[in-house]
C-alpha positions as a LaTeX table, in Angstrom:
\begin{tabular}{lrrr}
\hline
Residue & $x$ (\AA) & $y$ (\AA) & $z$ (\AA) \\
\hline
Unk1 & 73.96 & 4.66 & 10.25 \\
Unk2 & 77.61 & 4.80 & 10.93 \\
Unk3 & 80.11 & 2.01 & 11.67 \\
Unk4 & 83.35 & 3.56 & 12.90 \\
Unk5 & 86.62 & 0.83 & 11.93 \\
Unk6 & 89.49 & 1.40 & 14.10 \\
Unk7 & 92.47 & $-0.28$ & 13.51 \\
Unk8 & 94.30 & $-1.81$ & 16.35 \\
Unk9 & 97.59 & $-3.25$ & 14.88 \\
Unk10 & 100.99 & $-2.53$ & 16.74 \\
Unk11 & 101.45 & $-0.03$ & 13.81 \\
Unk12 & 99.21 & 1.96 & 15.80 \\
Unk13 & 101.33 & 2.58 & 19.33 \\
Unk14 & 103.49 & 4.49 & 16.54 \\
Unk15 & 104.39 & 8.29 & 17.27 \\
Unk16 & 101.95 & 10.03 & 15.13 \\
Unk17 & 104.51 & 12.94 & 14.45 \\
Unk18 & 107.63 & 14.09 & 15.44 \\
Unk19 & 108.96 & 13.71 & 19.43 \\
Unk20 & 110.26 & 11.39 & 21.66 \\
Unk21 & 108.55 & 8.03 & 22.20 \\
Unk22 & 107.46 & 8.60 & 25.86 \\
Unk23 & 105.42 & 11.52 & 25.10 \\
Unk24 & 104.45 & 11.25 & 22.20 \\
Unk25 & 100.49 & 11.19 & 20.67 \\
Unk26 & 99.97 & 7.71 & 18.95 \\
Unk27 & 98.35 & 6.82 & 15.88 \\
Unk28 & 96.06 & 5.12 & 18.13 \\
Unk29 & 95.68 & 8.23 & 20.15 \\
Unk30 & 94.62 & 10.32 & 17.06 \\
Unk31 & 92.63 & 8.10 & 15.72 \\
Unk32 & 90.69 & 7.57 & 18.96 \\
Unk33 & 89.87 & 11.72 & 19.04 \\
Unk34 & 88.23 & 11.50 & 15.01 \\
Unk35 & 86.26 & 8.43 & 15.84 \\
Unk36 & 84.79 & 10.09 & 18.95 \\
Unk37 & 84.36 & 13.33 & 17.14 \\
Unk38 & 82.61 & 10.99 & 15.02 \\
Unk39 & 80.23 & 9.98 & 17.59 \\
Unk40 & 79.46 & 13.70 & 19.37 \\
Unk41 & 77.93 & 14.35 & 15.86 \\
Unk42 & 75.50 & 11.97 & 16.45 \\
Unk43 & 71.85 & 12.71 & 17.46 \\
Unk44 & 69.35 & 10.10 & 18.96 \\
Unk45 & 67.88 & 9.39 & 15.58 \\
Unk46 & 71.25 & 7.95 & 14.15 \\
Unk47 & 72.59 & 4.40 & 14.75 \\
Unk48 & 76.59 & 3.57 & 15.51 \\
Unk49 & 78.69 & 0.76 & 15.98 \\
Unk50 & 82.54 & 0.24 & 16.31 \\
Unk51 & 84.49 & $-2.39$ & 15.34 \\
Unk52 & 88.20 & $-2.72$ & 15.74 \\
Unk53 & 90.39 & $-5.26$ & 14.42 \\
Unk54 & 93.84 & $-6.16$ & 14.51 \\
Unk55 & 94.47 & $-10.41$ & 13.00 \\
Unk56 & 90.86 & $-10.22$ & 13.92 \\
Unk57 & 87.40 & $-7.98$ & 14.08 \\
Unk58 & 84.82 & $-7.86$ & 16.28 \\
Unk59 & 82.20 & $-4.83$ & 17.55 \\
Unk60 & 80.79 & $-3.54$ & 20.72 \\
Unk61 & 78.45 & $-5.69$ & 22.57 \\
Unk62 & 76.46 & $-4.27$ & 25.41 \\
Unk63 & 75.56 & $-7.75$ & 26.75 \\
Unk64 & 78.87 & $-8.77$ & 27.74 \\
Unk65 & 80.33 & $-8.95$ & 31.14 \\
Unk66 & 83.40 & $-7.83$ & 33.37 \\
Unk67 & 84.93 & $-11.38$ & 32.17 \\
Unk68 & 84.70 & $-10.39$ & 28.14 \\
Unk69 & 87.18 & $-7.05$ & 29.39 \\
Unk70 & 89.81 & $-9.04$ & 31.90 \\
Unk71 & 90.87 & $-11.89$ & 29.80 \\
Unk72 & 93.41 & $-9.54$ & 27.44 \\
Unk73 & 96.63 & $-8.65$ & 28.11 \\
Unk74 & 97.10 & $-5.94$ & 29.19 \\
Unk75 & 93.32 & $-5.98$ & 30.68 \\
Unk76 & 90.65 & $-3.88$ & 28.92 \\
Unk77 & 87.75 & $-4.69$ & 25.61 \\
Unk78 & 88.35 & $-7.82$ & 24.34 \\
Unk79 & 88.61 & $-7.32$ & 20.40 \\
Unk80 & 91.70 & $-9.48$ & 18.86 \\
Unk81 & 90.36 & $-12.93$ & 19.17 \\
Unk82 & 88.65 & $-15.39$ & 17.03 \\
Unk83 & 84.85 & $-15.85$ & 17.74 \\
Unk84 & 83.87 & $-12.67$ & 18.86 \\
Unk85 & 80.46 & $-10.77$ & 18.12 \\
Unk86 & 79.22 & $-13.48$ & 16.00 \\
Unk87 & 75.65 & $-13.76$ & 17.10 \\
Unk88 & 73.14 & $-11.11$ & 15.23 \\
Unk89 & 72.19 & $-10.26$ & 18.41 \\
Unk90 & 75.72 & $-8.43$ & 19.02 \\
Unk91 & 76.58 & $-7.12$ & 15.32 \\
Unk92 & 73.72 & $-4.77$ & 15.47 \\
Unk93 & 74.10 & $-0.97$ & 15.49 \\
Unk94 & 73.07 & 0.91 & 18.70 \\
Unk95 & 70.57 & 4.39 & 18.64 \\
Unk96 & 72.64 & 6.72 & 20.01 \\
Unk97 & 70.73 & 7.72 & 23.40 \\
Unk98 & 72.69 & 9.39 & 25.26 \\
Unk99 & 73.13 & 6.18 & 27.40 \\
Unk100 & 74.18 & 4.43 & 24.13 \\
Unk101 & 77.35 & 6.91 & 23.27 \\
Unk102 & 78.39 & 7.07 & 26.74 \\
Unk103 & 79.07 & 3.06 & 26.50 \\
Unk104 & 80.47 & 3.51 & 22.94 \\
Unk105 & 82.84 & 6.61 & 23.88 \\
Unk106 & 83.95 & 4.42 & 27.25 \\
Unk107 & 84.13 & 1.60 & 25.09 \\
Unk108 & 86.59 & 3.72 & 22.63 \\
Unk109 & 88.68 & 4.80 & 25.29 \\
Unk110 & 89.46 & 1.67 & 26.98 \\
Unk111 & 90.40 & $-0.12$ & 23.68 \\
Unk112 & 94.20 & $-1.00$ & 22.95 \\
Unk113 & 96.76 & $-2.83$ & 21.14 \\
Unk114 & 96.67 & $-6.26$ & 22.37 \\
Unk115 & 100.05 & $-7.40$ & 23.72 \\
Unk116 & 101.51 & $-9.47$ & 20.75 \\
Unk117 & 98.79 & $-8.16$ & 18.50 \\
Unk118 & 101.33 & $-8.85$ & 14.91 \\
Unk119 & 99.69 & $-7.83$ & 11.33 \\
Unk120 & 96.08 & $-6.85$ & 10.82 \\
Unk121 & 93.38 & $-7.73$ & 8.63 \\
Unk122 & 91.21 & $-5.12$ & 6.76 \\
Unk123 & 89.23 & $-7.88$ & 5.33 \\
Unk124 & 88.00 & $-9.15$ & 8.48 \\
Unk125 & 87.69 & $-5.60$ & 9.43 \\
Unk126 & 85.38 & $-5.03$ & 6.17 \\
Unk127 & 83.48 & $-8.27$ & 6.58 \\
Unk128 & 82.03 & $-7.16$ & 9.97 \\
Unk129 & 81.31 & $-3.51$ & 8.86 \\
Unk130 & 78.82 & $-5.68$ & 6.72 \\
Unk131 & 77.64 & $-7.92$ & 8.87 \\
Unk132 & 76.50 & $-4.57$ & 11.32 \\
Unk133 & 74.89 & $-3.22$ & 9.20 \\
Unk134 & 73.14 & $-6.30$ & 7.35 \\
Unk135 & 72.56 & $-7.53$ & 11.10 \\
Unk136 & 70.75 & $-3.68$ & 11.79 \\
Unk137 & 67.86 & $-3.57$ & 8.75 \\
Unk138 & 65.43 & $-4.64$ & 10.41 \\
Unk139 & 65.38 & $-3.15$ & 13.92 \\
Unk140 & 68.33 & $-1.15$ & 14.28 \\
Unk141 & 68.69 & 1.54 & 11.50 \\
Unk142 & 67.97 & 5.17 & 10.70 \\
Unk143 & 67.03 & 3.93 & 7.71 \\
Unk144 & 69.23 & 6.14 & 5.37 \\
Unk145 & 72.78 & 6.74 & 4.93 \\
Unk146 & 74.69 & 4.25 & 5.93 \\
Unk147 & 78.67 & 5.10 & 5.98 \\
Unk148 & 81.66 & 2.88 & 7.00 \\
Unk149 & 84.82 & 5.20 & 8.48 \\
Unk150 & 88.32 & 3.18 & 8.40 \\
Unk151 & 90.62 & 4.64 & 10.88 \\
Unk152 & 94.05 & 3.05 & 9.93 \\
Unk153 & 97.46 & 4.35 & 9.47 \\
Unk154 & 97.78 & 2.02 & 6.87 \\
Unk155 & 101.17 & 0.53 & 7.89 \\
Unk156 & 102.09 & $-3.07$ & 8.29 \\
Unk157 & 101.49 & $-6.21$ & 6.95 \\
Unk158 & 98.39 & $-7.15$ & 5.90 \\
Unk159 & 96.93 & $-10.58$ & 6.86 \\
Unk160 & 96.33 & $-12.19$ & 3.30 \\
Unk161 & 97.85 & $-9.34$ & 1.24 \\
Unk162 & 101.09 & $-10.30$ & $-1.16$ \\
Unk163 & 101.92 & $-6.42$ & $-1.35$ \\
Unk164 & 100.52 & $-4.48$ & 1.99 \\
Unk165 & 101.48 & $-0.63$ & 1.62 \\
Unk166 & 99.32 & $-0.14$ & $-1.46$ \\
Unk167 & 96.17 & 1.63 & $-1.75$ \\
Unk168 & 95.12 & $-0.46$ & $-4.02$ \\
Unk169 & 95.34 & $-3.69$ & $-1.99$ \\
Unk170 & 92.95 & $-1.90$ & 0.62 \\
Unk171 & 90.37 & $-1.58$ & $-2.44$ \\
Unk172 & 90.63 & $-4.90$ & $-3.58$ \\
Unk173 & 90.42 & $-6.31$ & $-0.30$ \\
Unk174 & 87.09 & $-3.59$ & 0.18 \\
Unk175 & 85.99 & $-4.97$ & $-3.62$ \\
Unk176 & 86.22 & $-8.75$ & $-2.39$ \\
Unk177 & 84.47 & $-8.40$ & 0.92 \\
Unk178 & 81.45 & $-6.27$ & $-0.71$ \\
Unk179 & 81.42 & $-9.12$ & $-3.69$ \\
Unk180 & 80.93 & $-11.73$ & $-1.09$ \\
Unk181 & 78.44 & $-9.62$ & 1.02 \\
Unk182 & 75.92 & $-8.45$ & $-2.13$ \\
Unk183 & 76.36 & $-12.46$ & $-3.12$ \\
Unk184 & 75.65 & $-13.47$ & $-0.06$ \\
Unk185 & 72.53 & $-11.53$ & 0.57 \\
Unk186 & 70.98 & $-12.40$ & $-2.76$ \\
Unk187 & 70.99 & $-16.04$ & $-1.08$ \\
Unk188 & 69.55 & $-15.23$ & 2.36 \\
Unk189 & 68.23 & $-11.86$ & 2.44 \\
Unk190 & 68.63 & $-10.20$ & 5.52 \\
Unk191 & 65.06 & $-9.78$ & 7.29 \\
Unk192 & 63.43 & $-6.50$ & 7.00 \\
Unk193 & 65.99 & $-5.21$ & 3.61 \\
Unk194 & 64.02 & $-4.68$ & 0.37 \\
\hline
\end{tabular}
């Protein structure tokens, strides 16, 4: 079980090494080619899910329509607004048929830095890795390993952070978000865990 995080702040259109802006491979770029390197590893047996976040997170739903892609500007997967992929439903981890990681490899490639899309929020980003897999126990899981990959070039401010560029801060904000998730399921266990 594998939930790829991608991190879609402005950071990202970046130059990921030397060269001239207009030809230049992004940090977005780069970090597109691991996460689907990610995903060819993959066999039918294993579950994935990716969820990219900028101020906000959300994941890859396979139920939504032409009208959840053309209302971000520029066009493309709508990811960096509130009240996205909040139905169990849609936070769920998909088997990775072939069918599955074609939609989550198209899905990858037409993602992109919203227009205006200022600071980031790992927490957010965190708290939906959870809910994926907590979401997945019951029907959608290989039942073993389950791994969380953050893609970010770590740049930028962080939504909610007082010092940003720090390693630590990223842990902390990991720390907080797993405190709130093992609390949380202690309360309502999600169906189907033991």
């Amino acid at each position: 079980d594998v939930v790829i995080v991608l991190d879609l702040s402005t950071s990202m259109t970046q130059c990921a090494g030397a060269g001239a802006a207009a030809d230049c491979e992004t940090r977005l770029d780069v970090a597109k080619v691991a996460a689907r390197k990610v995903l060819e590893t993959l066999s039918d047996r294993d579950y994935a899910q990716i969820v990219p976040f900028g101020a906000f997170a959300s994941c890859f739903d396979p139920t939504c329509t032409q009208d959840c892609f053309d209302n971000q500007d520029p066009p493309g997967p709508t990811y960096n607004v509130a009240g996205l992929c909040n139905r169990p439903a849609e936070n769920k981890l998909l088997r990775m048929t072939s069918a599955n990681r074609g939609l989550l490899e198209q899905y990858l490639t037409e993602l992109r830095v919203a227009t205006g899309s200022v600071g980031n929020s790992f927490g957010s980003a965190f708290s939906k890795a959870f809910d994926v897999l907590d979401y997945s126990v019951q029907d959608a899981t290989a039942g073993c390993t389950k791994a969380v990959l953050f893609f970010t070039d770590g740049a930028g401010a962080r939504k909610g952070s007082a010092n940003p560029d720090t390693a630590e801060e990223v842990v902390r904000q990991y720390d907080a978000t797993w405190t709130d998730v093992k609390t949380r399921n202690q309360v309502d266990v999600p169906t189907g865990a033991s």
